[in-house]
Tab-separated table of C-alpha atoms in Angstrom:
chain	number	residue	atom	x	y	z
A	109	MET	CA	37.237	23.562	13.753
A	110	SER	CA	36.483	24.823	10.257
A	111	ASN	CA	33.074	23.861	8.938
A	112	GLU	CA	34.197	23.574	5.327
A	113	LYS	CA	37.244	21.715	4.022
A	114	THR	CA	38.506	21.694	0.463
A	115	ILE	CA	40.175	18.499	-0.736
A	116	LYS	CA	43.724	19.123	-1.900
A	117	SER	CA	45.191	15.622	-1.494
A	118	ALA	CA	43.811	12.088	-1.533
A	119	LEU	CA	44.939	8.555	-0.710
A	120	ILE	CA	43.162	6.057	-2.961
A	121	SER	CA	43.602	2.294	-2.523
A	122	VAL	CA	40.700	0.007	-3.436
A	123	PHE	CA	40.131	-3.682	-4.147
A	124	SER	CA	37.295	-3.068	-6.635
A	125	LYS	CA	37.750	-0.373	-9.280
A	126	ASP	CA	34.064	-0.296	-10.307
A	127	GLY	CA	32.789	3.274	-10.489
A	128	LEU	CA	36.143	4.772	-9.564
A	129	GLU	CA	37.088	6.340	-12.921
A	130	PRO	CA	34.769	9.406	-12.850
A	131	ILE	CA	35.928	10.240	-9.326
A	132	ILE	CA	39.593	10.063	-10.334
A	133	LYS	CA	38.951	12.305	-13.322
A	134	LYS	CA	37.047	14.829	-11.217
A	135	LEU	CA	39.753	14.944	-8.548
A	136	ASN	CA	42.346	15.472	-11.251
A	137	GLU	CA	40.246	18.279	-12.702
A	138	LEU	CA	40.151	19.887	-9.248
A	139	GLY	CA	43.948	19.729	-8.994
A	140	VAL	CA	43.989	17.185	-6.159
A	141	THR	CA	47.301	15.412	-5.475
A	142	MET	CA	46.694	11.668	-5.448
A	143	TYR	CA	48.620	8.956	-3.616
A	144	SER	CA	48.066	5.277	-4.285
A	145	THR	CA	49.368	1.711	-4.206
A	146	GLY	CA	49.570	-1.377	-6.392
A	147	GLY	CA	46.636	-2.077	-8.652
A	148	THR	CA	44.896	1.221	-7.911
A	149	GLN	CA	48.054	3.125	-8.773
A	150	ALA	CA	48.246	1.280	-12.104
A	151	PHE	CA	44.545	1.988	-12.729
A	152	ILE	CA	45.070	5.730	-12.248
A	153	ASN	CA	48.190	5.735	-14.428
A	154	ASN	CA	46.273	3.959	-17.189
A	155	LEU	CA	43.828	6.870	-17.181
A	156	GLY	CA	46.745	9.118	-18.054
A	157	ILE	CA	46.626	10.838	-14.675
A	158	ASP	CA	49.598	11.483	-12.393
A	159	VAL	CA	49.695	9.628	-9.075
A	160	VAL	CA	52.309	9.495	-6.309
A	161	PRO	CA	53.215	5.950	-5.204
A	162	VAL	CA	52.833	5.546	-1.443
A	163	GLU	CA	56.275	3.952	-1.305
A	164	ASP	CA	57.749	7.263	-2.494
A	165	VAL	CA	56.276	8.818	0.655
A	166	THR	CA	57.240	6.031	3.085
A	167	SER	CA	60.534	4.976	1.429
A	168	TYR	CA	59.328	1.389	1.937
A	169	PRO	CA	58.098	-0.949	-0.794
A	170	SER	CA	55.031	-3.128	-0.488
A	171	ILE	CA	56.277	-6.131	1.515
A	172	LEU	CA	55.199	-9.571	2.723
A	173	GLY	CA	53.312	-10.365	-0.446
A	174	GLY	CA	51.267	-7.176	-0.233
A	175	ARG	CA	50.245	-7.652	3.402
A	176	VAL	CA	52.008	-4.407	4.342
A	177	LYS	CA	51.657	-1.398	2.027
A	178	THR	CA	50.140	1.581	3.809
A	179	LEU	CA	50.889	0.755	7.462
A	180	HIS	CA	53.412	3.541	8.075
A	181	PRO	CA	53.586	6.708	10.266
A	182	LYS	CA	53.903	8.934	7.203
A	183	VAL	CA	50.574	7.625	5.902
A	184	PHE	CA	48.665	7.611	9.174
A	185	GLY	CA	50.277	10.849	10.324
A	186	GLY	CA	48.995	12.479	7.161
A	187	ILE	CA	45.471	11.245	7.948
A	188	LEU	CA	45.294	11.654	11.729
A	189	ASN	CA	46.892	15.065	12.187
A	190	ARG	CA	44.695	17.878	13.495
A	191	GLN	CA	44.998	20.703	11.033
A	192	ASP	CA	44.201	23.357	13.656
A	193	ASN	CA	46.797	21.978	16.077
A	194	GLU	CA	50.118	23.849	15.957
A	195	GLN	CA	52.154	20.930	17.339
A	196	ASP	CA	50.664	18.515	14.765
A	197	ARG	CA	51.506	20.913	11.934
A	198	ALA	CA	55.055	21.262	13.213
A	199	GLU	CA	55.548	17.480	13.352
A	200	LEU	CA	54.251	17.058	9.808
A	201	ALA	CA	56.858	19.557	8.652
A	202	GLU	CA	59.622	18.002	10.762
A	203	PHE	CA	59.075	14.467	9.452
A	204	ASP	CA	58.108	15.457	5.915
A	205	ILE	CA	54.619	13.991	6.205
A	206	PRO	CA	52.120	15.011	3.509
A	207	GLN	CA	48.658	16.202	4.526
A	208	ILE	CA	45.892	13.837	3.368
A	209	ASP	CA	42.389	15.316	3.072
A	210	LEU	CA	40.560	12.384	1.467
A	211	VAL	CA	40.789	8.602	1.849
A	212	ILE	CA	39.031	6.358	-0.645
A	213	VAL	CA	39.437	2.723	0.329
A	214	ASP	CA	37.357	-0.440	0.307
A	215	LEU	CA	37.884	-3.777	2.011
A	216	TYR	CA	38.785	-7.221	0.747
A	217	PRO	CA	35.585	-9.214	0.046
A	218	PHE	CA	35.689	-11.384	3.157
A	219	GLU	CA	32.001	-12.380	3.206
A	220	LYS	CA	31.915	-13.233	-0.493
A	221	THR	CA	35.035	-15.352	-0.083
A	222	VAL	CA	33.469	-17.288	2.797
A	223	ALA	CA	30.224	-17.745	0.854
A	224	SER	CA	32.141	-19.077	-2.143
A	225	GLY	CA	33.374	-22.058	-0.138
A	226	ALA	CA	37.010	-20.991	-0.450
A	227	SER	CA	39.764	-22.605	1.560
A	228	GLU	CA	40.693	-21.437	5.048
A	229	GLN	CA	43.911	-19.967	3.677
A	230	ASP	CA	42.096	-17.912	1.039
A	231	ILE	CA	39.565	-16.703	3.610
A	232	ILE	CA	42.282	-15.594	6.028
A	233	GLU	CA	44.016	-13.627	3.260
A	234	LYS	CA	40.781	-11.688	2.772
A	235	ILE	CA	40.955	-10.258	6.300
A	236	ASP	CA	41.881	-6.667	5.525
A	237	ILE	CA	44.409	-4.976	7.803
A	238	GLY	CA	45.582	-1.821	6.056
A	239	GLY	CA	42.177	-0.970	4.627
A	240	ILE	CA	40.284	-1.258	7.903
A	241	SER	CA	42.965	0.809	9.644
A	242	LEU	CA	42.763	3.548	7.031
A	243	ILE	CA	38.972	3.666	7.328
A	244	ARG	CA	39.078	3.961	11.113
A	245	ALA	CA	41.782	6.642	11.036
A	246	ALA	CA	40.094	8.787	8.379
A	247	ALA	CA	36.621	8.425	9.924
A	248	LYS	CA	37.953	9.267	13.375
A	249	ASN	CA	39.475	12.471	11.994
A	250	TYR	CA	36.353	13.520	10.067
A	251	ALA	CA	36.920	17.043	11.378
A	252	ASP	CA	39.641	17.376	8.749
A	253	VAL	CA	39.379	14.303	6.492
A	254	VAL	CA	36.760	12.781	4.194
A	255	CYS	CA	36.485	8.983	4.276
A	256	VAL	CA	34.776	7.168	1.389
A	257	SER	CA	34.727	3.491	2.326
A	258	SER	CA	32.373	1.764	-0.120
A	259	VAL	CA	31.510	1.811	-3.801
A	260	THR	CA	27.912	2.485	-2.712
A	261	GLU	CA	29.041	5.966	-1.627
A	262	TYR	CA	30.798	6.897	-4.871
A	263	GLY	CA	27.766	8.483	-6.509
A	264	GLU	CA	26.971	10.722	-3.549
A	265	PHE	CA	30.607	11.749	-3.128
A	266	LEU	CA	31.011	12.583	-6.821
A	267	ASP	CA	27.864	14.707	-6.774
A	268	ILE	CA	29.111	16.669	-3.748
A	269	ILE	CA	32.580	17.460	-5.069
A	270	SER	CA	31.137	18.349	-8.471
A	271	GLU	CA	28.506	20.697	-7.051
A	272	GLN	CA	30.715	22.173	-4.292
A	273	ASN	CA	34.005	22.403	-6.184
A	274	GLY	CA	35.793	19.824	-4.022
A	275	THR	CA	34.616	21.277	-0.716
A	276	LEU	CA	32.642	19.398	1.964
A	277	THR	CA	30.886	20.709	5.048
A	278	LEU	CA	31.490	19.301	8.522
A	279	GLU	CA	28.060	17.661	8.441
A	280	GLN	CA	28.900	15.925	5.167
A	281	ARG	CA	32.255	14.715	6.454
A	282	ARG	CA	30.640	13.404	9.621
A	283	ASP	CA	28.009	11.550	7.601
A	284	PHE	CA	30.712	9.825	5.553
A	285	ALA	CA	32.402	8.903	8.854
A	286	ARG	CA	29.148	7.397	10.118
A	287	LYS	CA	28.891	5.264	7.005
A	288	SER	CA	32.528	4.244	7.335
A	289	PHE	CA	32.114	2.991	10.901
A	290	ASN	CA	29.089	1.036	9.714
A	291	VAL	CA	31.301	-0.619	7.079
A	292	SER	CA	34.084	-1.384	9.551
A	293	SER	CA	31.839	-2.732	12.322
A	294	HIS	CA	29.958	-4.974	9.875
A	295	TYR	CA	33.247	-6.288	8.515
A	296	ASP	CA	34.603	-7.119	11.964
A	297	SER	CA	31.333	-8.818	12.940
A	298	ALA	CA	31.528	-11.037	9.857
A	299	ILE	CA	35.081	-12.062	10.712
A	300	PHE	CA	34.214	-12.838	14.330
A	301	ASN	CA	31.163	-14.876	13.351
A	302	TYR	CA	33.306	-16.901	10.939
A	303	PHE	CA	35.785	-17.772	13.693
A	304	ASN	CA	33.052	-18.349	16.269
A	305	LYS	CA	30.745	-20.546	14.167
A	306	ASN	CA	31.729	-23.830	15.831
A	307	ASN	CA	32.257	-22.524	19.346
A	308	GLU	CA	29.941	-22.268	22.312
A	309	GLU	CA	31.009	-18.789	23.392
A	310	THR	CA	27.875	-16.918	24.414
A	311	VAL	CA	28.444	-13.857	22.252
A	312	LEU	CA	25.913	-12.488	19.766
A	313	LYS	CA	26.986	-10.239	16.899
A	314	ILE	CA	24.342	-9.393	14.323
A	315	SER	CA	25.036	-6.907	11.564
A	316	GLU	CA	22.574	-6.441	8.711
A	317	GLN	CA	23.479	-3.999	5.956
A	318	ASN	CA	20.240	-4.443	4.015
A	319	GLY	CA	17.544	-2.499	5.811
A	320	LYS	CA	14.149	-1.359	4.596
A	321	VAL	CA	11.663	1.028	6.148
A	322	LEU	CA	8.175	-0.514	6.206
A	323	ARG	CA	4.920	1.424	6.027
A	324	TYR	CA	4.540	0.792	9.766
A	325	GLY	CA	4.843	-1.974	12.338
A	326	GLU	CA	2.079	-4.230	13.628
A	327	ASN	CA	-0.113	-1.138	13.981
A	328	PRO	CA	-0.073	2.226	12.174
A	329	HIS	CA	1.318	4.098	15.197
A	330	GLN	CA	4.418	1.845	15.322
A	331	LYS	CA	7.507	2.293	13.154
A	332	GLY	CA	8.584	-0.835	11.303
A	333	PHE	CA	11.792	-2.007	9.622
A	334	PHE	CA	13.031	-5.168	7.920
A	335	PHE	CA	16.718	-6.045	8.007
A	336	GLY	CA	17.782	-8.843	5.724
A	337	ASN	CA	18.216	-9.782	2.082
A	338	PHE	CA	14.658	-10.506	0.977
A	339	ASP	CA	15.810	-11.177	-2.589
A	340	ASP	CA	17.894	-14.144	-1.462
A	341	ILE	CA	14.693	-15.990	-0.557
A	342	PHE	CA	12.110	-14.572	-2.970
A	343	THR	CA	11.578	-13.115	-6.380
A	344	LYS	CA	8.731	-10.624	-6.118
A	345	LEU	CA	6.643	-10.774	-9.277
A	346	HIS	CA	3.725	-8.502	-8.511
A	347	GLY	CA	1.804	-6.508	-5.942
A	348	LYS	CA	2.161	-3.862	-3.281
A	349	GLU	CA	4.971	-3.578	-0.770
A	350	LEU	CA	4.952	-6.155	2.004
A	351	SER	CA	4.017	-4.893	5.448
A	352	TYR	CA	5.417	-5.868	8.846
A	353	ASN	CA	2.499	-8.260	9.424
A	354	ASN	CA	2.796	-9.650	5.889
A	355	LEU	CA	6.428	-10.517	6.560
A	356	LEU	CA	5.604	-12.304	9.814
A	357	ASP	CA	2.937	-14.389	8.052
A	358	VAL	CA	5.243	-15.073	5.109
A	359	ASP	CA	7.936	-16.285	7.510
A	360	ALA	CA	5.472	-18.651	9.188
A	361	ALA	CA	4.244	-19.878	5.803
A	362	VAL	CA	7.738	-20.591	4.466
A	363	ASN	CA	8.733	-22.525	7.577
A	364	LEU	CA	5.539	-24.598	7.446
A	365	ILE	CA	5.728	-25.478	3.747
A	366	ASN	CA	9.378	-26.412	4.198
A	367	GLU	CA	8.095	-29.454	6.138
A	368	PHE	CA	6.469	-30.683	2.911
A	369	LYS	CA	9.369	-30.119	0.523
A	370	GLY	CA	9.420	-32.913	-2.064
A	371	ASP	CA	6.030	-34.293	-0.944
A	372	LYS	CA	2.861	-34.594	-2.987
A	373	PRO	CA	1.174	-31.275	-3.882
A	374	THR	CA	0.507	-29.490	-0.600
A	375	PHE	CA	-1.268	-26.189	-0.083
A	376	ALA	CA	-1.416	-24.125	3.115
A	377	ILE	CA	-3.345	-21.003	4.046
A	378	LEU	CA	-2.126	-18.971	7.037
A	379	LYS	CA	-3.579	-16.172	9.084
A	380	HIS	CA	-1.792	-14.441	11.964
A	381	ASN	CA	1.136	-16.899	11.773
A	382	ASN	CA	-1.070	-20.001	12.118
A	383	ALA	CA	-2.357	-22.394	9.477
A	384	CYS	CA	-6.125	-22.181	9.012
A	385	GLY	CA	-6.089	-24.633	6.123
A	386	VAL	CA	-3.658	-27.319	4.907
A	387	ALA	CA	-4.225	-30.210	2.527
A	388	GLN	CA	-2.113	-32.652	0.550
A	389	ARG	CA	-3.581	-34.159	-2.609
A	390	ASP	CA	-2.689	-35.686	-5.985
A	391	THR	CA	-3.268	-32.315	-7.706
A	392	LEU	CA	-2.561	-28.821	-6.476
A	393	GLU	CA	-6.033	-27.652	-7.471
A	394	GLN	CA	-7.603	-30.203	-5.124
A	395	ALA	CA	-5.057	-29.442	-2.414
A	396	TYR	CA	-6.075	-25.775	-2.553
A	397	THR	CA	-9.783	-26.605	-2.570
A	398	ASP	CA	-9.466	-28.790	0.514
A	399	ALA	CA	-7.135	-26.384	2.305
A	400	LEU	CA	-9.665	-23.599	1.805
A	401	ALA	CA	-12.425	-25.845	3.152
A	402	GLY	CA	-10.554	-26.001	6.464
A	403	ASP	CA	-11.628	-22.437	7.261
A	404	PRO	CA	-12.882	-20.329	4.335
A	405	VAL	CA	-13.714	-17.497	6.743
A	406	SER	CA	-10.206	-17.078	8.164
A	407	ALA	CA	-8.683	-17.482	4.687
A	408	PHE	CA	-9.956	-14.012	3.777
A	409	GLY	CA	-6.893	-11.745	3.665
A	410	GLY	CA	-4.541	-14.640	4.363
A	411	VAL	CA	-1.190	-15.817	3.026
A	412	LEU	CA	-1.268	-18.751	0.586
A	413	ILE	CA	1.691	-21.047	-0.054
A	414	CYS	CA	2.326	-24.342	-1.834
A	415	ASN	CA	5.195	-26.697	-2.575
A	416	THR	CA	4.822	-26.955	-6.368
A	417	GLU	CA	4.087	-24.771	-9.383
A	418	ILE	CA	0.725	-23.022	-9.462
A	419	ASP	CA	-1.132	-23.938	-12.647
A	420	LEU	CA	-4.051	-22.168	-14.284
A	421	ALA	CA	-6.713	-24.441	-12.764
A	422	THR	CA	-5.470	-23.647	-9.261
A	423	ALA	CA	-5.017	-19.959	-10.060
A	424	GLU	CA	-8.620	-19.689	-11.235
A	425	LYS	CA	-9.814	-20.821	-7.818
A	426	ILE	CA	-7.344	-18.614	-5.942
A	427	HIS	CA	-8.366	-15.599	-8.013
A	428	SER	CA	-11.846	-15.531	-6.477
A	429	LEU	CA	-10.422	-15.217	-2.951
A	430	PHE	CA	-9.181	-11.983	-1.441
A	431	CYS	CA	-5.694	-12.825	-0.178
A	432	GLU	CA	-2.669	-10.724	0.635
A	433	VAL	CA	0.179	-12.958	-0.582
A	434	VAL	CA	0.563	-16.034	-2.819
A	435	ILE	CA	3.870	-17.942	-2.631
A	436	ALA	CA	5.011	-20.821	-4.830
A	437	PRO	CA	8.219	-22.266	-6.297
A	438	SER	CA	6.909	-21.105	-9.696
A	439	PHE	CA	3.812	-19.986	-11.588
A	440	SER	CA	2.773	-21.108	-15.047
A	441	ALA	CA	2.581	-18.206	-17.500
A	442	ASP	CA	-1.216	-18.274	-17.756
A	443	ALA	CA	-1.613	-18.630	-13.972
A	444	LEU	CA	0.641	-15.631	-13.395
A	445	GLU	CA	-1.245	-13.510	-15.938
A	446	LEU	CA	-4.536	-14.275	-14.191
A	447	LEU	CA	-3.280	-13.679	-10.637
A	448	GLU	CA	-1.722	-10.375	-11.643
A	449	GLY	CA	-5.268	-9.180	-12.335
A	450	LYS	CA	-5.502	-7.938	-8.737
A	451	LYS	CA	-3.031	-5.049	-8.570
A	452	ASN	CA	-2.301	-5.283	-4.830
A	453	ARG	CA	-2.003	-9.071	-4.597
A	454	ILE	CA	1.613	-9.943	-3.749
A	455	LEU	CA	3.052	-12.826	-5.797
A	456	LEU	CA	6.333	-14.359	-4.672
A	457	ILE	CA	8.535	-17.102	-6.066
A	458	LEU	CA	10.153	-19.022	-3.207
A	459	HIS	CA	13.757	-19.960	-3.903
A	460	ASP	CA	15.171	-23.293	-2.821
A	461	ILE	CA	17.585	-22.096	-0.148
A	462	GLU	CA	18.623	-23.169	3.321
A	463	LEU	CA	16.764	-21.246	6.014
A	464	PRO	CA	18.549	-19.760	9.063
A	465	LYS	CA	19.485	-22.232	11.780
A	466	THR	CA	18.804	-19.913	14.713
A	467	ASN	CA	15.870	-17.899	16.022
A	468	VAL	CA	16.462	-14.440	17.475
A	469	ARG	CA	13.864	-12.277	19.228
A	470	SER	CA	13.908	-9.303	21.549
A	471	CYS	CA	13.275	-9.926	25.251
A	472	LEU	CA	13.272	-7.413	28.116
A	473	ASN	CA	16.409	-5.313	27.631
A	474	GLY	CA	18.141	-7.913	25.497
A	475	VAL	CA	17.541	-10.760	23.079
A	476	LEU	CA	16.781	-14.474	23.209
A	477	VAL	CA	18.612	-16.790	20.822
A	478	GLN	CA	17.941	-20.464	20.263
A	479	ASP	CA	18.592	-23.215	17.760
A	480	LYS	CA	15.764	-23.523	15.297
A	481	ASN	CA	13.325	-26.374	15.944
A	482	ASN	CA	14.766	-28.521	13.173
A	483	ILE	CA	13.269	-31.862	14.241
A	484	THR	CA	10.409	-33.160	12.134
A	485	ASP	CA	8.621	-36.180	13.548
A	486	ARG	CA	9.037	-39.231	11.308
A	487	LEU	CA	7.349	-42.613	11.156
A	488	GLU	CA	10.504	-44.361	12.340
A	489	ASP	CA	10.604	-42.155	15.454
A	490	LEU	CA	7.136	-43.104	16.685
A	491	ILE	CA	6.751	-45.322	19.739
A	492	ASN	CA	3.489	-47.234	20.066
A	493	LYS	CA	2.195	-46.853	23.620
A	494	THR	CA	-1.195	-48.567	23.339
A	495	ASN	CA	-2.521	-52.023	22.544
A	496	ASN	CA	-4.394	-50.584	19.572
A	497	LYS	CA	-1.829	-49.709	16.872
A	498	PRO	CA	-2.459	-46.963	14.296
A	499	THR	CA	-3.396	-48.050	10.789
A	500	ASP	CA	-1.216	-46.992	7.851
A	501	ASN	CA	-3.670	-44.211	6.987
A	502	GLU	CA	-3.691	-43.031	10.588
A	503	LEU	CA	0.113	-43.035	10.700
A	504	ASN	CA	0.257	-40.816	7.611
A	505	ASP	CA	-2.302	-38.472	9.144
A	506	LEU	CA	-0.426	-38.408	12.446
A	507	ILE	CA	2.789	-37.267	10.758
A	508	PHE	CA	0.826	-34.741	8.677
A	509	ALA	CA	-0.843	-33.346	11.807
A	510	SER	CA	2.453	-33.261	13.694
A	511	LYS	CA	4.097	-31.121	11.011
A	512	ILE	CA	1.294	-28.565	11.292
A	513	CYS	CA	1.285	-28.729	15.085
A	514	LYS	CA	5.003	-27.891	15.174
A	515	HIS	CA	4.286	-24.581	13.425
A	516	THR	CA	1.189	-23.571	15.398
A	517	LYS	CA	1.190	-21.326	18.453
A	518	SER	CA	1.113	-23.105	21.829
A	519	ASN	CA	-0.878	-24.432	23.500
A	520	THR	CA	-2.158	-26.143	20.403
A	521	ILE	CA	-4.142	-29.141	19.300
A	522	VAL	CA	-4.390	-30.132	15.637
A	523	LEU	CA	-7.117	-32.348	14.208
A	524	ALA	CA	-6.536	-33.906	10.783
A	525	LYS	CA	-8.061	-36.531	8.545
A	526	ASN	CA	-7.015	-37.862	5.146
A	527	ASN	CA	-4.077	-35.424	4.936
A	528	GLN	CA	-6.321	-32.438	5.531
A	529	LEU	CA	-6.358	-30.018	8.425
A	530	CYS	CA	-9.803	-30.209	9.979
A	531	ALA	CA	-9.112	-27.578	12.616
A	532	SER	CA	-6.632	-26.467	15.242
A	533	GLY	CA	-6.846	-24.819	18.630
A	534	THR	CA	-4.155	-22.161	18.792
A	535	GLY	CA	-2.456	-20.102	21.475
A	536	GLN	CA	-4.635	-21.267	24.350
A	537	THR	CA	-3.610	-21.222	28.000
A	538	SER	CA	-5.227	-24.627	28.505
A	539	ARG	CA	-4.758	-27.702	26.322
A	540	VAL	CA	-8.384	-28.633	27.001
A	541	ASP	CA	-9.447	-25.208	25.710
A	542	ALA	CA	-7.294	-25.725	22.619
A	543	LEU	CA	-8.962	-29.082	21.951
A	544	ASN	CA	-12.472	-27.751	22.502
A	545	GLN	CA	-11.701	-24.834	20.190
A	546	ALA	CA	-10.496	-27.222	17.481
A	547	ILE	CA	-13.518	-29.508	17.798
A	548	HIS	CA	-15.976	-26.615	17.721
A	549	LYS	CA	-14.269	-25.122	14.678
A	550	ALA	CA	-14.172	-28.443	12.807
A	551	GLN	CA	-17.823	-29.081	13.478
A	552	SER	CA	-18.801	-25.558	12.436
A	553	PHE	CA	-17.315	-26.263	9.003
A	554	LYS	CA	-19.119	-29.637	8.797
A	555	PHE	CA	-16.081	-31.900	9.223
A	556	ASP	CA	-16.835	-35.473	10.242
A	557	LEU	CA	-14.202	-36.195	12.895
A	558	LYS	CA	-14.920	-39.909	12.995
A	559	GLY	CA	-11.556	-41.507	12.203
A	560	ALA	CA	-9.633	-38.236	12.605
A	561	VAL	CA	-6.286	-37.995	14.398
A	562	MET	CA	-5.115	-35.549	17.047
A	563	ALA	CA	-1.661	-33.990	17.471
A	564	SER	CA	-0.540	-32.160	20.594
A	565	ASP	CA	2.562	-29.983	20.908
A	566	ALA	CA	3.181	-31.203	24.477
A	567	PHE	CA	2.196	-34.040	26.766
A	568	PHE	CA	-1.196	-34.633	28.373
A	569	PRO	CA	-0.932	-34.392	32.177
A	570	PHE	CA	-4.421	-35.860	32.527
A	571	PRO	CA	-6.623	-38.130	30.391
A	572	ASP	CA	-9.284	-35.433	29.897
A	573	CYS	CA	-8.055	-34.443	26.410
A	574	VAL	CA	-8.011	-37.970	25.020
A	575	GLU	CA	-11.466	-38.572	26.458
A	576	ILE	CA	-12.863	-35.415	24.805
A	577	ALA	CA	-11.124	-36.329	21.533
A	578	LYS	CA	-12.467	-39.888	21.610
A	579	ASN	CA	-16.004	-38.622	22.131
A	580	ALA	CA	-15.570	-36.344	19.091
A	581	GLY	CA	-14.495	-39.282	16.897
A	582	VAL	CA	-10.690	-39.209	17.105
A	583	THR	CA	-9.141	-42.682	16.762
A	584	ALA	CA	-5.387	-41.971	16.978
A	585	VAL	CA	-3.221	-39.542	18.905
A	586	ILE	CA	0.362	-38.306	18.538
A	587	GLN	CA	2.089	-36.542	21.425
A	588	PRO	CA	5.620	-36.200	22.821
A	589	GLY	CA	4.973	-37.935	26.140
A	590	GLY	CA	6.961	-37.120	29.224
A	591	SER	CA	4.338	-36.528	31.908
A	592	ILE	CA	4.626	-38.402	35.197
A	593	LYS	CA	0.967	-39.264	34.575
A	594	ASP	CA	1.369	-40.503	30.986
A	595	GLN	CA	-0.057	-43.868	31.991
A	596	LEU	CA	-3.458	-42.325	32.757
A	597	SER	CA	-3.882	-41.265	29.127
A	598	ILE	CA	-2.477	-44.568	27.875
A	599	ASP	CA	-4.905	-46.509	30.053
A	600	TYR	CA	-7.867	-44.503	28.781
A	601	CYS	CA	-6.825	-45.148	25.168
A	602	ASN	CA	-6.417	-48.885	25.851
A	603	ASP	CA	-9.864	-49.037	27.422
A	604	ASN	CA	-11.483	-47.151	24.519
A	605	ASP	CA	-9.718	-48.511	21.412
A	606	VAL	CA	-7.738	-45.340	20.673
A	607	ALA	CA	-4.198	-45.651	19.302
A	608	MET	CA	-1.516	-43.446	20.826
A	609	VAL	CA	2.083	-42.891	19.770
A	610	PHE	CA	4.835	-40.926	21.480
A	611	THR	CA	7.493	-38.923	19.629
A	612	GLY	CA	9.761	-37.933	22.504
A	613	THR	CA	9.982	-34.409	21.073
A	614	ARG	CA	8.010	-31.419	22.367
A	615	HIS	CA	7.090	-28.699	19.853
A	616	PHE	CA	6.195	-25.627	21.878
A	617	LYS	CA	5.964	-22.468	19.763
A	618	HIS	CA	5.500	-19.333	21.846
């Protein structure tokens, strides 16, 4: 196997012609014989450069409306032959098959066609057959053939043939093959996922082309990567690069604030994936002030997010706090100028897009996949379980608390009053511990819990939690229900003038 191969012939057939012209001109300068089809053939001819139509090699025209152009033994024989194999060389001569040293081909834009909302017929026509086959054949035979399978590789390829006079090393050819199999596997995954979207077949195919190396993972000794199109969700206006932990907190923040889309101005402050402050007010400035009051200690170094434009008055208050990330649908010009005063502070505009409908996480030697928790408790879903019914203000607070509870690590208890998070107990192994943590935290920040409400992510198996909450001042409780001992908690509430509603929906978040 020769380490270096000089390109003498090329098959070029691409859907997009962007960036192709300088490569064609360079290949022509190097004396490379070019073969092509259809629109690419016309493109090369229009450059005043000679090209051999593939049908002159195969003696077959493009047929079936263009579905069959390159699928022929004379094409694939020219790509797949082993140049150091005597029998292969003899068969090429016997059947008059030209040697092909380079394949430049891209694929029909299947994903873009699906995303455009095109018809089923148009989508099916964008399933490439000849192109994917050419990529696989050329990449398989990287020992003798160079495969360039994406416009993103054009620049690198042009640099190599310009610097090395049309010659590539084995390592370079193998690297282009690696990239080609990445293109082909991603393409096939996209097609399968399109066909499988409404089926229950337990198959998971994830292929992300947009990957970014992070500074490190959760800790400096861990490598970290992000795979996804960050720019689809955000416009980054300012600040340092986001870290692994930043991204986890940003994800939690976006999912929480999505519960308040279209509501009155709402501000949330998160730390380690949990809300440490949330408030909803008539102005964003007051919403921020009251969110910060929920836990000004934990807010240090946190992620801030809101559901409406950040104005100068709000920005002036934010500016005095050290925070890692500030997220909003928009920033006024003067607010942005002020917040950009801290060079490392990350400022993000949150786009109005639909979030993923599934959650995926690693587990043991595999992955866990589930539907996203897309149920938000609503007033019309609540079932009164006690003689004492919640007041209108309590009902609003119960829904507010439930939204926060849904996005807080289990076991959790959330205490709220007047559309403000007073405190939460997060990630505890005991629901009683979670409640005691929340009460202690609320009291340490001077919250008066008289008239507050309590939300729980799961049922109460015993009446101890409602008794502790009542003694702290809580007057209304929201919980999913479902314990065989639900009546014990209901009875305690009836005996002590506490209102309790059931939702029927558990909101564990592990």
